[in-house]
Coordinates of C-alpha atoms and ligand atoms in Angstrom, one line a residue:
M121 CA 93.6 -28.0 16.7
A122 CA 95.6 -24.9 17.2
L123 CA 96.9 -22.3 14.8
E124 CA 100.3 -23.4 13.6
T125 CA 102.5 -20.7 15.0
D126 CA 105.9 -22.3 14.8
S127 CA 107.2 -20.4 11.8
P128 CA 105.0 -17.6 10.7
P129 CA 106.7 -15.3 8.3
D130 CA 108.5 -12.5 10.1
A131 CA 106.4 -9.7 8.7
L132 CA 103.3 -11.4 9.9
A133 CA 104.7 -12.4 13.3
A134 CA 105.4 -8.8 13.8
T135 CA 101.7 -8.0 13.7
G136 CA 101.3 -9.7 17.1
I137 CA 98.2 -11.6 16.3
F138 CA 99.9 -14.9 16.8
D139 CA 100.6 -13.8 20.4
G140 CA 97.6 -15.4 21.8
W141 CA 94.2 -14.4 20.6
L142 CA 93.9 -16.3 17.4
T143 CA 95.9 -19.2 18.6
G144 CA 93.6 -22.0 19.5
L145 CA 90.5 -20.4 18.0
T146 CA 90.1 -23.4 15.6
E147 CA 89.4 -25.5 18.7
R148 CA 85.9 -24.0 18.6
I149 CA 85.1 -26.0 15.6
D150 CA 83.6 -29.3 16.6
A151 CA 85.1 -31.5 13.9
A152 CA 85.4 -35.2 14.5
G153 CA 87.9 -35.9 11.7
T154 CA 91.6 -35.1 11.4
E155 CA 91.6 -33.8 7.8
T156 CA 92.6 -30.1 7.5
I157 CA 92.9 -27.4 5.0
D158 CA 95.9 -25.0 5.0
V159 CA 95.2 -21.3 5.2
R160 CA 97.7 -19.1 3.4
A161 CA 98.6 -15.4 3.7
P162 CA 98.2 -13.9 0.2
A163 CA 101.0 -11.3 1.0
T164 CA 103.6 -14.1 1.0
D165 CA 101.8 -17.3 0.1
A166 CA 103.0 -18.8 3.4
V167 CA 100.9 -21.2 5.3
I168 CA 99.7 -19.4 8.4
G169 CA 97.5 -22.2 9.9
S170 CA 95.1 -24.9 9.1
I171 CA 91.4 -25.4 9.7
P172 CA 89.3 -28.6 10.0
R173 CA 87.8 -29.9 6.8
C174 CA 84.3 -30.5 8.2
T175 CA 82.2 -33.3 7.1
E176 CA 78.4 -33.6 6.8
D177 CA 78.3 -35.1 10.3
D178 CA 80.2 -32.1 11.7
V179 CA 77.6 -29.8 10.0
E180 CA 74.8 -31.9 11.5
R181 CA 76.3 -31.4 15.0
A182 CA 76.7 -27.7 14.5
V183 CA 73.1 -27.3 13.4
E184 CA 71.8 -29.4 16.2
S185 CA 73.7 -27.3 18.7
A186 CA 72.2 -24.1 17.1
R187 CA 68.8 -25.7 17.1
S188 CA 68.9 -26.6 20.8
A189 CA 70.0 -23.0 21.7
Q190 CA 67.4 -21.3 19.5
S191 CA 64.2 -21.4 21.6
S192 CA 65.7 -19.9 24.7
W193 CA 67.5 -17.3 22.6
A194 CA 64.2 -16.4 21.0
E195 CA 62.7 -16.1 24.4
T196 CA 65.5 -13.8 25.6
P197 CA 63.9 -10.3 25.7
I198 CA 64.8 -8.2 22.6
D199 CA 66.4 -5.6 24.8
E200 CA 68.9 -8.1 26.1
R201 CA 69.6 -9.4 22.6
S202 CA 70.2 -5.8 21.5
E203 CA 72.5 -5.1 24.4
I204 CA 74.6 -8.1 23.4
L205 CA 74.9 -6.6 19.9
E206 CA 75.9 -3.3 21.3
R207 CA 78.6 -4.9 23.5
F208 CA 79.8 -6.9 20.6
G209 CA 80.1 -3.7 18.5
D210 CA 82.2 -2.1 21.3
L211 CA 84.5 -5.1 21.5
V212 CA 85.0 -5.0 17.7
L213 CA 86.1 -1.4 18.0
K214 CA 88.2 -2.2 21.1
R215 CA 90.0 -5.0 19.3
R216 CA 90.2 -3.1 16.0
A217 CA 94.0 -3.3 15.7
E218 CA 94.1 -7.1 16.0
L219 CA 91.1 -7.4 13.7
L220 CA 92.8 -5.3 11.1
D221 CA 95.9 -7.5 11.3
C222 CA 93.8 -10.6 11.0
L223 CA 91.9 -9.2 8.0
Q224 CA 95.1 -8.2 6.3
L225 CA 96.8 -11.4 7.1
E226 CA 94.2 -13.7 5.5
T227 CA 93.0 -11.5 2.6
G228 CA 96.2 -9.5 1.7
K229 CA 94.2 -6.3 1.5
S230 CA 95.6 -2.9 2.4
R231 CA 95.0 -1.6 5.9
R232 CA 92.9 1.3 4.7
H233 CA 90.5 -1.1 3.0
A234 CA 90.4 -3.4 6.1
V235 CA 89.3 -0.4 8.1
E236 CA 86.1 -0.2 6.1
E237 CA 85.1 -3.6 7.4
V238 CA 85.7 -2.9 11.0
V239 CA 83.8 0.4 10.9
D240 CA 81.0 -1.2 8.9
V241 CA 80.4 -4.0 11.4
A242 CA 80.4 -1.6 14.4
M243 CA 77.9 0.6 12.7
A244 CA 75.7 -2.3 11.8
C245 CA 75.6 -3.5 15.4
S246 CA 74.3 -0.1 16.5
Y247 CA 71.7 -0.1 13.8
Y248 CA 70.3 -3.6 14.4
A249 CA 70.4 -3.1 18.2
D250 CA 68.3 0.0 17.7
R251 CA 65.9 -1.1 15.1
G252 CA 65.5 -4.9 15.8
A253 CA 62.5 -4.4 18.2
E254 CA 60.6 -2.4 15.7
A255 CA 60.8 -5.1 13.0
L256 CA 59.6 -7.7 15.6
G257 CA 56.6 -5.7 16.8
E258 CA 53.1 -6.9 16.1
D259 CA 51.2 -5.3 13.2
R260 CA 47.5 -4.4 13.2
R261 CA 46.0 -4.9 9.7
R262 CA 42.6 -4.2 8.3
G263 CA 40.1 -7.1 8.8
V264 CA 37.9 -8.2 5.9
F265 CA 34.9 -6.5 7.5
P266 CA 36.4 -3.8 9.6
L267 CA 34.0 -3.6 12.5
A268 CA 33.1 -7.3 12.5
T269 CA 36.5 -8.7 12.2
T270 CA 40.1 -7.9 13.3
A271 CA 43.5 -9.0 11.9
H272 CA 46.9 -8.7 13.3
V273 CA 50.3 -10.1 12.5
T274 CA 52.9 -11.6 14.8
Y275 CA 56.5 -12.3 13.8
E276 CA 58.8 -15.0 15.0
P277 CA 62.3 -16.2 14.0
V278 CA 62.5 -18.8 11.3
G279 CA 64.8 -20.9 13.5
V280 CA 68.3 -21.7 12.4
V281 CA 69.9 -19.6 9.7
G282 CA 72.8 -20.8 7.6
A283 CA 75.1 -18.1 6.4
I284 CA 77.7 -18.8 3.6
S285 CA 80.2 -16.0 3.0
P286 CA 83.0 -15.2 0.6
W287 CA 86.7 -14.3 1.2
N288 CA 86.8 -10.8 -0.1
Y289 CA 85.2 -9.1 2.9
P290 CA 85.2 -11.8 5.5
L291 CA 84.2 -9.6 8.4
T292 CA 81.6 -7.4 6.8
L293 CA 80.0 -10.0 4.5
S294 CA 79.5 -12.5 7.3
L295 CA 78.3 -10.2 10.0
T296 CA 76.0 -8.1 7.9
D297 CA 73.8 -11.2 7.5
V298 CA 74.5 -12.7 10.9
L299 CA 73.6 -9.7 13.1
P300 CA 70.0 -9.2 11.9
A301 CA 69.4 -13.0 12.1
L302 CA 70.5 -13.0 15.7
V303 CA 68.6 -9.9 16.8
A304 CA 65.5 -11.5 15.3
G305 CA 65.9 -14.4 17.7
N306 CA 67.4 -16.9 15.2
T307 CA 70.6 -18.9 15.9
V308 CA 73.2 -19.0 13.1
V309 CA 75.6 -21.5 11.6
L310 CA 78.2 -19.7 9.5
K311 CA 80.4 -21.2 6.8
P312 CA 83.2 -18.8 6.0
D313 CA 85.2 -19.2 2.9
E314 CA 88.0 -21.7 3.5
K315 CA 90.6 -19.0 2.5
T316 CA 89.5 -16.6 5.3
P317 CA 88.3 -18.5 8.4
Y318 CA 90.2 -16.6 11.1
T319 CA 88.1 -13.4 11.0
A320 CA 85.0 -15.5 11.5
L321 CA 86.5 -17.4 14.4
A322 CA 87.6 -14.1 16.0
M323 CA 83.9 -12.9 15.6
A324 CA 82.6 -16.0 17.4
D325 CA 85.0 -15.3 20.2
L326 CA 83.9 -11.7 20.5
L327 CA 80.2 -12.6 20.4
E328 CA 80.8 -15.0 23.2
R329 CA 82.6 -12.4 25.2
A330 CA 79.7 -10.0 24.5
G331 CA 77.4 -12.5 26.2
L332 CA 75.9 -14.5 23.3
P333 CA 74.9 -17.9 24.8
D334 CA 76.5 -21.1 23.7
G335 CA 75.2 -22.6 20.5
C336 CA 73.8 -19.3 19.1
F337 CA 76.6 -18.8 16.7
E338 CA 78.3 -21.9 15.3
I339 CA 81.1 -22.1 12.7
V340 CA 81.8 -24.9 10.3
T341 CA 84.8 -24.8 8.0
G342 CA 85.8 -26.8 5.0
R343 CA 85.1 -27.1 1.3
G344 CA 82.1 -25.2 0.0
A345 CA 81.0 -28.1 -2.2
T346 CA 80.7 -30.4 0.9
V347 CA 79.8 -28.1 3.8
G348 CA 77.5 -25.7 1.8
P349 CA 75.0 -28.3 0.6
A350 CA 75.1 -30.1 4.0
L351 CA 74.2 -26.8 5.7
I352 CA 71.4 -25.9 3.3
D353 CA 69.8 -29.3 3.9
R354 CA 69.6 -28.7 7.6
V355 CA 68.8 -25.0 8.2
D356 CA 65.5 -23.1 8.0
Y357 CA 66.9 -20.2 5.9
V358 CA 70.1 -19.6 4.0
S359 CA 71.8 -16.3 3.3
F360 CA 74.5 -16.7 0.7
T361 CA 77.1 -14.2 -0.6
G362 CA 79.3 -15.3 -3.5
S363 CA 79.4 -16.0 -7.2
T364 CA 76.4 -16.1 -9.4
E365 CA 77.3 -19.7 -10.4
T366 CA 77.3 -21.0 -6.9
G367 CA 74.3 -18.8 -6.0
R368 CA 72.2 -20.7 -8.6
S369 CA 73.1 -24.1 -7.0
V370 CA 72.3 -22.7 -3.5
A371 CA 68.9 -21.4 -4.8
E372 CA 68.1 -24.8 -6.4
R373 CA 68.9 -26.6 -3.2
A374 CA 67.0 -24.2 -1.0
G375 CA 64.1 -24.5 -3.5
R376 CA 64.1 -28.3 -3.1
N377 CA 64.1 -27.9 0.7
L378 CA 61.4 -25.2 0.5
I379 CA 63.4 -22.9 2.6
G380 CA 63.9 -19.2 2.0
C381 CA 67.1 -17.8 0.7
S382 CA 68.8 -14.5 0.0
L383 CA 71.5 -14.4 -2.7
E384 CA 74.0 -11.6 -2.9
L385 CA 76.0 -12.4 -6.1
G386 CA 78.3 -11.0 -8.7
G387 CA 78.3 -7.7 -10.6
K388 CA 79.8 -5.9 -13.6
N389 CA 79.1 -2.5 -12.3
P390 CA 78.9 0.6 -14.4
L391 CA 80.1 4.1 -13.5
L392 CA 78.8 7.1 -15.5
V393 CA 80.5 10.5 -15.8
L394 CA 78.0 13.1 -17.1
D395 CA 79.1 16.1 -19.1
D396 CA 78.6 18.5 -16.1
A397 CA 80.6 16.4 -13.6
D398 CA 83.5 17.9 -11.6
V399 CA 86.1 15.9 -13.4
E400 CA 88.7 15.8 -10.7
E401 CA 86.2 14.6 -8.1
A402 CA 84.8 12.0 -10.6
A403 CA 88.4 10.8 -11.2
R404 CA 89.0 10.4 -7.4
G405 CA 85.6 8.6 -7.1
A406 CA 86.4 6.3 -10.0
V407 CA 89.8 5.3 -8.4
Q408 CA 87.9 4.3 -5.2
A409 CA 85.1 2.6 -7.2
C410 CA 87.6 0.5 -9.3
F411 CA 90.5 -0.3 -7.1
T412 CA 89.3 -0.6 -3.5
N413 CA 90.4 -4.0 -2.2
A414 CA 92.3 -4.5 -5.5
G415 CA 88.9 -4.5 -7.3
Q416 CA 87.8 -7.6 -5.4
L417 CA 84.7 -5.9 -4.3
C418 CA 81.3 -7.0 -5.5
L419 CA 80.3 -3.3 -5.8
A420 CA 83.4 -2.2 -7.7
A421 CA 83.1 -0.5 -11.0
E422 CA 84.5 -2.4 -14.0
R423 CA 82.8 -0.4 -16.8
L424 CA 83.1 3.4 -17.1
Y425 CA 81.0 5.4 -19.5
V426 CA 82.1 9.0 -19.9
A427 CA 80.4 11.9 -21.7
D428 CA 82.3 12.9 -24.9
A429 CA 82.5 16.5 -23.6
V430 CA 84.7 15.6 -20.6
Y431 CA 86.2 12.3 -21.8
D432 CA 89.8 13.5 -22.4
E433 CA 89.9 15.6 -19.3
F434 CA 88.5 12.9 -17.2
L435 CA 90.8 10.2 -18.6
D436 CA 93.9 12.3 -18.0
A437 CA 92.8 12.9 -14.3
F438 CA 91.8 9.2 -13.8
V439 CA 95.1 7.8 -15.2
E440 CA 97.1 10.3 -13.1
E441 CA 95.2 9.4 -9.9
T442 CA 95.6 5.7 -10.6
R443 CA 99.4 6.0 -11.3
R444 CA 99.7 7.7 -7.9
L445 CA 98.4 4.6 -6.1
T446 CA 101.0 2.6 -4.2
L447 CA 100.9 -1.2 -4.3
G448 CA 102.0 -3.0 -1.2
T449 CA 101.4 -5.6 1.5
G450 CA 102.5 -3.7 4.6
F451 CA 100.6 -3.9 7.9
D452 CA 100.4 -0.1 8.2
F453 CA 98.6 2.7 6.3
A454 CA 101.4 3.3 3.8
D455 CA 99.9 1.3 0.9
D456 CA 96.8 2.1 -1.2
V457 CA 96.2 -1.2 -2.9
G458 CA 97.1 -4.7 -1.6
S459 CA 97.3 -8.2 -3.0
L460 CA 94.8 -10.4 -4.8
I461 CA 93.7 -13.4 -2.8
D462 CA 95.5 -16.2 -4.6
G463 CA 97.1 -17.5 -7.8
D464 CA 93.7 -18.4 -9.4
Q465 CA 92.5 -14.8 -9.0
L466 CA 95.8 -13.5 -10.4
E467 CA 95.4 -15.8 -13.4
R468 CA 91.9 -14.7 -14.0
V469 CA 92.8 -11.0 -13.9
E470 CA 95.8 -11.5 -16.1
S471 CA 93.8 -13.5 -18.7
H472 CA 91.1 -10.8 -18.9
V473 CA 93.8 -8.2 -19.6
E474 CA 95.7 -10.4 -22.1
D475 CA 92.5 -11.2 -23.9
A476 CA 91.5 -7.6 -24.1
R477 CA 95.0 -6.7 -25.4
D478 CA 94.9 -9.4 -28.0
R479 CA 91.6 -8.0 -29.3
G480 CA 93.1 -4.5 -29.6
A481 CA 92.6 -2.8 -26.3
T482 CA 95.0 -0.1 -25.1
V483 CA 96.5 -0.4 -21.7
L484 CA 96.7 3.2 -20.4
T485 CA 98.3 2.2 -17.1
G486 CA 99.0 -1.0 -15.2
G487 CA 98.5 -4.3 -17.0
R488 CA 101.2 -6.4 -15.2
R489 CA 101.7 -8.6 -12.2
R490 CA 104.2 -7.4 -9.6
P491 CA 105.9 -10.4 -8.0
D492 CA 108.5 -8.0 -6.5
V493 CA 105.7 -6.6 -4.3
G494 CA 103.9 -9.8 -3.5
P495 CA 103.2 -13.2 -5.3
F496 CA 99.7 -12.2 -6.2
C497 CA 100.0 -8.4 -6.7
Y498 CA 98.7 -6.9 -9.9
E499 CA 98.8 -3.2 -10.9
P500 CA 95.7 -1.1 -11.1
T501 CA 94.9 -1.2 -14.8
I502 CA 92.9 1.1 -17.1
L503 CA 91.9 -0.2 -20.5
T504 CA 90.3 1.7 -23.5
D505 CA 89.1 0.4 -26.9
V506 CA 88.0 -2.8 -25.3
D507 CA 86.3 -5.1 -27.8
P508 CA 82.7 -5.7 -26.7
D509 CA 83.3 -9.5 -27.0
A510 CA 86.4 -9.4 -24.8
T511 CA 86.1 -11.3 -21.5
A512 CA 86.9 -8.1 -19.6
A513 CA 83.9 -6.5 -21.2
C514 CA 81.4 -9.4 -20.6
E515 CA 82.5 -11.2 -17.5
E516 CA 83.1 -10.0 -13.9
T517 CA 86.9 -9.7 -13.5
F518 CA 86.8 -9.2 -9.8
G519 CA 90.2 -7.5 -9.9
P520 CA 91.9 -4.1 -10.4
V521 CA 90.9 -3.8 -14.1
V522 CA 88.5 -1.2 -15.7
S523 CA 87.5 -0.4 -19.2
V524 CA 86.6 3.2 -20.2
E525 CA 84.4 4.2 -23.1
S526 CA 83.1 7.6 -24.3
V527 CA 79.4 8.1 -24.9
P528 CA 77.8 10.8 -26.9
D529 CA 74.9 11.5 -24.5
V530 CA 73.2 10.4 -21.2
A531 CA 70.7 8.2 -22.9
T532 CA 73.5 6.1 -24.5
G533 CA 75.4 6.0 -21.2
I534 CA 72.2 4.6 -19.5
E535 CA 71.7 2.1 -22.3
R536 CA 75.3 0.9 -22.1
A537 CA 75.1 0.7 -18.3
N538 CA 72.0 -1.5 -18.5
D539 CA 73.5 -3.7 -21.2
S540 CA 74.4 -6.4 -18.7
D541 CA 72.8 -9.5 -17.0
Y542 CA 74.0 -8.2 -13.7
G543 CA 72.5 -5.3 -11.7
L544 CA 74.3 -4.8 -8.4
N545 CA 75.6 -1.3 -8.0
A546 CA 76.1 1.8 -10.2
S547 CA 77.7 5.2 -9.7
V548 CA 76.8 8.4 -11.4
W549 CA 78.9 11.6 -11.4
T550 CA 77.3 15.0 -12.2
G551 CA 77.3 18.6 -11.1
N552 CA 73.6 18.4 -10.6
R553 CA 72.3 15.9 -8.0
T554 CA 68.7 16.2 -9.2
R555 CA 69.9 15.2 -12.7
G556 CA 71.9 12.4 -11.1
V557 CA 68.8 11.0 -9.2
A558 CA 66.8 11.2 -12.5
V559 CA 69.6 9.1 -14.2
A560 CA 69.8 6.7 -11.2
R561 CA 66.0 6.0 -11.6
E562 CA 66.8 4.6 -15.1
I563 CA 69.6 2.3 -14.1
D564 CA 68.7 -1.3 -13.5
C565 CA 70.8 -1.9 -10.3
G566 CA 69.9 -2.5 -6.7
T567 CA 71.9 0.5 -5.6
V568 CA 72.9 3.6 -7.5
C569 CA 75.2 6.1 -5.8
V570 CA 75.2 9.7 -7.1
N571 CA 78.6 11.4 -6.7
D572 CA 79.9 8.5 -4.6
A573 CA 81.5 5.2 -5.6
Y574 CA 79.7 2.7 -3.3
I575 CA 80.0 3.6 0.4
S576 CA 76.9 5.8 0.7
G577 CA 74.9 2.9 -0.8
W578 CA 76.5 0.1 1.3
A579 CA 76.8 2.0 4.6
S580 CA 73.2 3.4 4.6
V581 CA 72.3 0.3 6.6
D582 CA 68.7 1.5 7.0
A583 CA 68.2 1.1 3.2
P584 CA 67.8 -2.3 1.5
M585 CA 70.8 -3.6 -0.6
G586 CA 70.8 -6.3 -3.2
G587 CA 70.9 -7.0 -6.9
F588 CA 68.7 -7.1 -10.0
G589 CA 69.0 -9.9 -12.5
D590 CA 72.0 -12.2 -12.1
S591 CA 73.3 -10.1 -9.1
G592 CA 70.9 -11.8 -6.7
L593 CA 67.7 -12.4 -5.0
G594 CA 66.3 -10.7 -1.9
R595 CA 67.7 -7.8 0.1
R596 CA 70.0 -7.4 3.0
H597 CA 70.1 -4.3 5.3
G598 CA 67.3 -2.2 6.6
R599 CA 63.9 -3.6 7.7
E600 CA 64.0 -6.0 4.7
G601 CA 67.3 -7.4 6.1
I602 CA 65.5 -8.5 9.3
E603 CA 62.2 -9.5 7.8
R604 CA 63.7 -12.2 5.7
Y605 CA 64.6 -14.0 8.9
L606 CA 61.0 -13.8 10.3
E607 CA 58.0 -16.0 9.9
S608 CA 54.8 -14.0 10.0
R609 CA 51.6 -15.4 11.5
T610 CA 48.3 -13.6 10.8
I611 CA 45.7 -13.9 13.6
T612 CA 42.1 -12.9 12.8
T613 CA 39.0 -12.7 15.0
S614 CA 35.3 -12.5 14.1
R615 CA 32.8 -10.8 16.3
I616 CA 29.9 -12.3 14.4
G617 CA 30.7 -16.0 14.4
P618 CA 31.5 -17.9 11.2
L619 CA 31.7 -15.7 8.1
D620 CA 29.1 -17.8 6.2
A621 CA 25.4 -17.8 5.6
P622 CA 23.7 -17.5 9.0
P623 CA 21.4 -20.4 9.9
G624 CA 18.0 -20.2 8.2
I625 CA 19.1 -17.8 5.5
P626 CA 19.1 -19.2 2.0
V627 CA 22.5 -19.3 0.4
S628 CA 21.2 -17.4 -2.6
W629 CA 20.2 -14.5 -0.3
Y630 CA 23.5 -14.6 1.4
A631 CA 25.3 -14.6 -1.9
R632 CA 23.2 -11.5 -3.0
G633 CA 24.1 -9.8 0.3
M634 CA 27.8 -10.5 -0.2
F635 CA 27.7 -9.1 -3.8
A636 CA 25.9 -6.0 -2.5
L637 CA 28.4 -5.5 0.3
T638 CA 31.3 -5.9 -2.1
R639 CA 29.8 -3.4 -4.5
L640 CA 29.4 -1.0 -1.7
Q641 CA 33.0 -1.5 -0.7
H642 CA 34.0 -0.6 -4.3
R643 CA 32.1 2.6 -4.1
L644 CA 33.1 3.8 -0.7
P645 CA 36.3 5.9 -0.5
T646 CA 39.3 3.8 0.4
V647 CA 41.6 4.7 3.3
S648 CA 44.4 5.6 0.9
S649 CA 42.0 7.8 -1.3
I650 CA 40.9 9.7 1.9
E651 CA 44.6 10.1 2.9
R652 CA 45.4 11.3 -0.6
W653 CA 42.5 13.8 -0.5
L654 CA 43.6 15.1 2.9
R655 CA 47.1 15.5 1.6
N656 CA 46.0 17.5 -1.4
A657 CA 43.2 19.5 0.3
R658 CA 43.8 23.2 0.9
F659 CA 41.9 24.1 4.1
Ligands
NAD889 P1 82.0 -18.6 -4.4 O1 80.6 -18.7 -4.9 O2 83.0 -19.5 -5.1 O3 82.2 -18.9 -2.8 C1 81.4 -18.2 -1.9 C2 81.1 -19.1 -0.7 O4 80.3 -20.2 -1.2 C3 82.4 -19.7 -0.1 O5 82.2 -19.8 1.3 C4 82.4 -21.1 -0.7 O6 83.1 -22.0 0.1 C5 80.9 -21.4 -0.7 N1 80.6 -22.5 -1.7 C6 81.3 -23.0 -2.7 N2 80.7 -24.0 -3.3 C7 79.5 -24.1 -2.7 C8 78.3 -24.9 -2.9 N3 78.3 -25.8 -3.9 N4 77.3 -24.8 -2.1 C9 77.3 -23.8 -1.1 N5 78.3 -23.0 -0.9 C10 79.4 -23.2 -1.7 O7 82.4 -17.1 -4.6 P2 83.9 -16.5 -4.7 O8 84.4 -16.7 -6.1 O9 84.7 -17.0 -3.6 O10 83.6 -15.0 -4.3 C11 83.6 -14.0 -5.3 C12 82.2 -13.8 -5.9 O11 81.3 -13.4 -4.9 C13 82.2 -12.7 -6.9 O12 81.4 -13.1 -8.0 C14 81.6 -11.5 -6.2 O13 81.0 -10.6 -7.0 C15 80.6 -12.2 -5.3 N6 80.3 -11.3 -4.1 C16 79.1 -10.8 -4.1 C17 78.8 -9.9 -3.0 C18 77.4 -9.3 -2.9 O14 77.1 -8.7 -1.8 N7 76.6 -9.2 -3.9 C19 79.7 -9.7 -2.1 C20 81.0 -10.2 -2.2 C21 81.3 -11.1 -3.2

């Protein structure tokens, strides 16, 4: 099945990605049936192609293919696996213009926000290529009786990983979970969102060109409700990124199958401006935090708490910066904010704003759709006086809408920030970074960025990333992001035979000996107490 290229809209044809590369990529998907799903460009709502609507049998074949490739991939030396990742990262950078076109085409995002995805994936490739070997190395651990026994731990891949990804960052949010799985020796079956399959297909192509063997990275497309459960029933681990509601059903299914899962879910992220913040800088940061990717970013701020002392000044600067944003769907760097993904998302955003308005909120800027720019475009919107029961105050909007509230002191700001079932990302703005870190420690979120919106948290790939509460389970990135894909095996040895009463010794004597030994162990200094003592000693 090839990409339907007969009549792509002019503006999109002009991007050149129909000229070859993406055409025919859907043929990679091994689907037996003929049913398809149309893929639309949010910028125009025109159909740009169609993808197979995979069935359970198609998923079965994809997982089988990944399973038969897995053992030889796991036996491939880690250096070779890392080199493939490096080569893939180079290809991503080399093909960046086409990837940016593809991302813009299927998500409707502005080019400047598409750039974040391409850079992020290339950086993640270098990181995992560099650090993969370390996570896979064997560990020596303390045996139960140090001289008489030894213990060490080996790590091996879990097998076939199922990755399920959303539409808002189709490149980053697929690859950020796929790369560590591959470097750890797993094979992967990815189910991209049906609205944004082409970026995933382009990735499969580049991974193959980088030298990834057949079967190591399979893609299944289709409806989440069919393909998702079918995948979870067949793989050895599932990494899911999407809504909290779907995440719960993924966790239930993974639980029934007794497989591990990591869940990266929704957020209602707070941003705090403290009384000593540089107001202009905080306003610029807030614009980035709230309106990147038209607010369709899991880490985006939707609740702003601003110290009374700087409230008016901050609000003026924030509104001014926001009004300066340009809305557009061009394939160049001219526009700041792009389109929402589709009509459902537009309706959701609009209903949140209307509900807030009906309950007395003030719209300081924005608050309307812009069909003159694109069918799903909506203006960056700032609300104040939002009723605490309004949907915009309680639920994730996942759009360019933010409510701003003044708070009398830091303690109230922290309390308001923590008044949510979610806990994904927070941002704190202050003139004193030490104070910012102290506030960050009090906020119940998986990442807290001081004097930055979200990039320092997300792009520090060496540090774990994930959510508290309804924002998820498990962590991606860093060592933790690789370890979730590994099975550990502890191997112990004994130099003194079975650790049991020696022949001829009465069990009561043996028991007494064991109690004495345990008491002695309690009294002897522990390794960590010696280390602590050495650290504090002044020689
Ligand atoms: P969604 O949960 O509807 O869909 C996400 C993926 O799950 C898609 O590929 C979809 O096809 C699939 N899916 C749908 N039903 C399924 C099922 N029953 N079983 C298995 N898979 C199924 O999410 P969405 O609304 O498309 O995405 C937006 C949400 O994702 C927002 O809530 C956002 O905050 C969240 N998100 C979180 C992160 C993060 O890293 N924490 C990142 C991006 C988006």
